[in-house]
Rosetta silent file (secondary structure, phi, psi, omega in degrees, C-alpha in Angstrom):
SEQUENCE: XXXXXXXXXXXXXXXXXXXXXXXXXXXXXXXXXXXXXXXXXXXXXXXXXXXXXXXXXXXXXXXXXXXXXXXXXXXXXXXXX
SCORE:     score description
SCORE:     0.000 S_00000001
   1 L     0.000  127.861 -179.632   12.509   11.328   -5.674 S_00000001
   2 L  -101.305 -172.602 -167.880    9.861   11.341   -2.844 S_00000001
   3 H   -80.949  -16.136  157.163    7.124    8.933   -2.518 S_00000001
   4 H   -77.995  -18.082 -169.637    4.527   10.587   -4.561 S_00000001
   5 H   -76.041  -61.343  169.265    6.891   11.250   -7.525 S_00000001
   6 H   -19.628  -79.169 -173.129    7.429    7.376   -7.109 S_00000001
   7 H   -37.829  -67.039 -160.239    3.923    6.426   -6.990 S_00000001
   8 H   -93.710    4.203  173.554    3.004    8.291  -10.170 S_00000001
   9 H   -88.947  -55.575 -149.486    6.248    7.693  -12.385 S_00000001
  10 L  -117.254  -44.034  175.999    6.579    3.914  -11.784 S_00000001
  11 L   -64.122  -62.548 -168.885    3.971    2.136   -9.515 S_00000001
  12 H   -57.147  -48.669 -172.345    0.612    3.727  -11.023 S_00000001
  13 H   -61.133  -19.959 -169.808    1.760    2.948  -14.817 S_00000001
  14 H   -94.680  -38.170  160.422    2.597   -0.419  -13.835 S_00000001
  15 H   -48.702  -48.412 -160.964   -0.599   -1.206  -12.165 S_00000001
  16 H   -78.550  -23.508  154.827   -2.606    0.255  -14.924 S_00000001
  17 H   -53.418  -45.783  161.913   -0.358   -1.927  -17.466 S_00000001
  18 L   -73.761   10.500  172.205   -1.352   -4.788  -15.708 S_00000001
  19 L   110.112  -34.076 -172.165   -4.898   -4.353  -16.039 S_00000001
  20 L   -58.459  117.938  175.942   -5.672   -2.667  -12.498 S_00000001
  21 L    85.634   -6.407  175.139   -8.205    0.134  -12.722 S_00000001
  22 L  -118.548  -54.394 -157.676   -8.856   -0.521  -16.713 S_00000001
  23 L   -81.136  135.930 -170.589  -10.427   -3.799  -16.662 S_00000001
  24 L   -51.443  115.965 -163.101  -14.159   -3.786  -15.520 S_00000001
  25 L    78.495   10.729 -178.685  -14.428   -4.291  -11.600 S_00000001
  26 E   -93.422  147.020  173.500  -10.845   -3.906  -11.014 S_00000001
  27 E  -175.057  127.417  165.650   -9.967   -1.021   -8.630 S_00000001
  28 E   -89.033  126.343  166.603   -7.172    0.488   -6.821 S_00000001
  29 E   -93.337  135.270 -179.246   -7.442    2.191   -3.613 S_00000001
  30 E  -103.023  163.136  177.283   -4.668    4.412   -2.546 S_00000001
  31 E    41.711   50.116 -160.647   -3.616    5.157    1.245 S_00000001
  32 E  -107.043  114.516 -165.241   -6.221    2.808    2.229 S_00000001
  33 E   -71.129  140.105 -160.645   -6.659    1.918    5.902 S_00000001
  34 E  -103.428  -54.170 -176.558   -5.945   -1.502    6.722 S_00000001
  35 E  -145.312  144.947 -175.399   -6.286   -1.301   10.610 S_00000001
  36 L   -71.809  -16.418  178.309   -7.453    1.540   13.155 S_00000001
  37 L   117.983  129.438 -166.938   -4.535    1.091   15.306 S_00000001
  38 L   -54.928  148.262  172.059   -3.664   -0.998   18.428 S_00000001
  39 E   -70.994  121.252  172.175   -5.924   -0.616   21.513 S_00000001
  40 L  -119.727   25.314  160.781   -3.865    1.240   24.335 S_00000001
  41 L    84.395  171.742 -157.244   -6.554    1.599   26.807 S_00000001
  42 L    38.674   33.003 -170.325   -8.624    4.391   28.205 S_00000001
  43 L   100.144  -27.140 -156.348  -10.264    4.883   24.849 S_00000001
  44 L   -89.793  153.191  172.741   -7.302    5.408   23.116 S_00000001
  45 E  -139.631  154.296 -178.039   -5.735    3.875   19.898 S_00000001
  46 L   -79.773 -173.791 -169.902   -2.234    3.898   18.327 S_00000001
  47 L   -52.582  133.058  175.419   -1.089    4.837   14.868 S_00000001
  48 L   -67.415  148.495 -173.005   -3.425    3.541   12.346 S_00000001
  49 E  -111.517   93.214 -179.374   -1.994    1.120    9.700 S_00000001
  50 E  -103.414  139.766 -172.636   -2.502    2.215    5.977 S_00000001
  51 E   -92.092  122.281  164.871   -1.531    0.269    3.041 S_00000001
  52 E   -29.123  -58.937  173.854   -0.059    2.403   -0.337 S_00000001
  53 E  -135.945  140.438  174.311   -2.213    0.402   -2.511 S_00000001
  54 E  -123.979  118.546  176.252   -5.071   -2.136   -2.014 S_00000001
  55 E   -87.720  130.195 -179.034   -6.172   -4.008   -5.306 S_00000001
  56 E  -148.945  138.687  170.111   -9.749   -5.323   -5.259 S_00000001
  57 E  -112.112  136.191 -174.985  -11.848   -6.912   -7.836 S_00000001
  58 L    32.716   58.364  177.307  -15.752   -6.958   -7.679 S_00000001
  59 L    53.891   42.680 -177.929  -15.771   -5.463   -3.840 S_00000001
  60 E  -137.775  113.155  163.293  -13.406   -8.224   -2.782 S_00000001
  61 E   -59.154  136.753 -157.765   -9.977   -7.047   -1.693 S_00000001
  62 E  -114.641  -65.468 -162.009   -7.122   -8.966   -3.252 S_00000001
  63 E  -159.400  137.618 -169.191   -3.762   -7.558   -2.371 S_00000001
  64 E  -125.302  147.346 -170.887   -2.261   -4.852   -0.490 S_00000001
  65 E  -139.151  154.159 -157.365    1.262   -3.245   -1.052 S_00000001
  66 L  -134.355  125.773  163.890    3.649   -1.133    1.245 S_00000001
  67 L   -90.388  124.778  153.984    6.505    0.903   -0.547 S_00000001
  68 L   -86.238  139.396  155.305    9.974    0.553    1.226 S_00000001
  69 L   -48.712  131.600  176.517   13.084    2.407    1.554 S_00000001
  70 H   -34.336  -37.807 -155.551   15.789    0.716   -0.400 S_00000001
  71 H   -88.181  -34.785  167.267   17.684    0.145    2.719 S_00000001
  72 H   -54.743  -39.378 -179.780   14.744   -1.431    4.429 S_00000001
  73 H   -56.961  -62.030  178.704   14.213   -3.765    1.537 S_00000001
  74 H   -43.208  -41.050 -160.487   17.942   -4.821    1.421 S_00000001
  75 H   -82.166  -33.416 -177.487   17.794   -5.422    4.909 S_00000001
  76 H   -79.050  -34.687  177.877   14.661   -7.540    5.023 S_00000001
  77 H   -63.124  -34.333 -172.657   15.839   -9.699    2.217 S_00000001
  78 H   -86.644  -10.944 -163.583   19.381  -10.139    3.465 S_00000001
  79 L    85.724   18.103 -167.960   18.130  -10.848    7.061 S_00000001
  80 L   -97.409    6.186 -177.753   19.505   -8.130    8.876 S_00000001
  81 L  -103.107    0.000    0.000   16.384   -6.540   10.528 S_00000001
C-alpha cells in the first residue's frame, strides 16, 4: 500500500469522522510547506520540509502530521533511532 492509498483509505476518513473539514471553520491542508529549507549559502536552500496534513481552525494552524514508515515508527518508540 503506497502513501496515497493509505491517505485515501485510512487517514482522510478518520479526520473526516473527527469533524476536520466538516465543521465550519475547520480545514485540512495536504502536502503543506512547513519550512522552505535550510539556508546553504550562495542563495541556495536545502530540501523544503512538508507535512502530510496540517489541521487548521479559523485560519489558525493547530497541528501537523507526517506519516512514518512502520519501521521508523517502531525505532522511534523503542529508542533505536
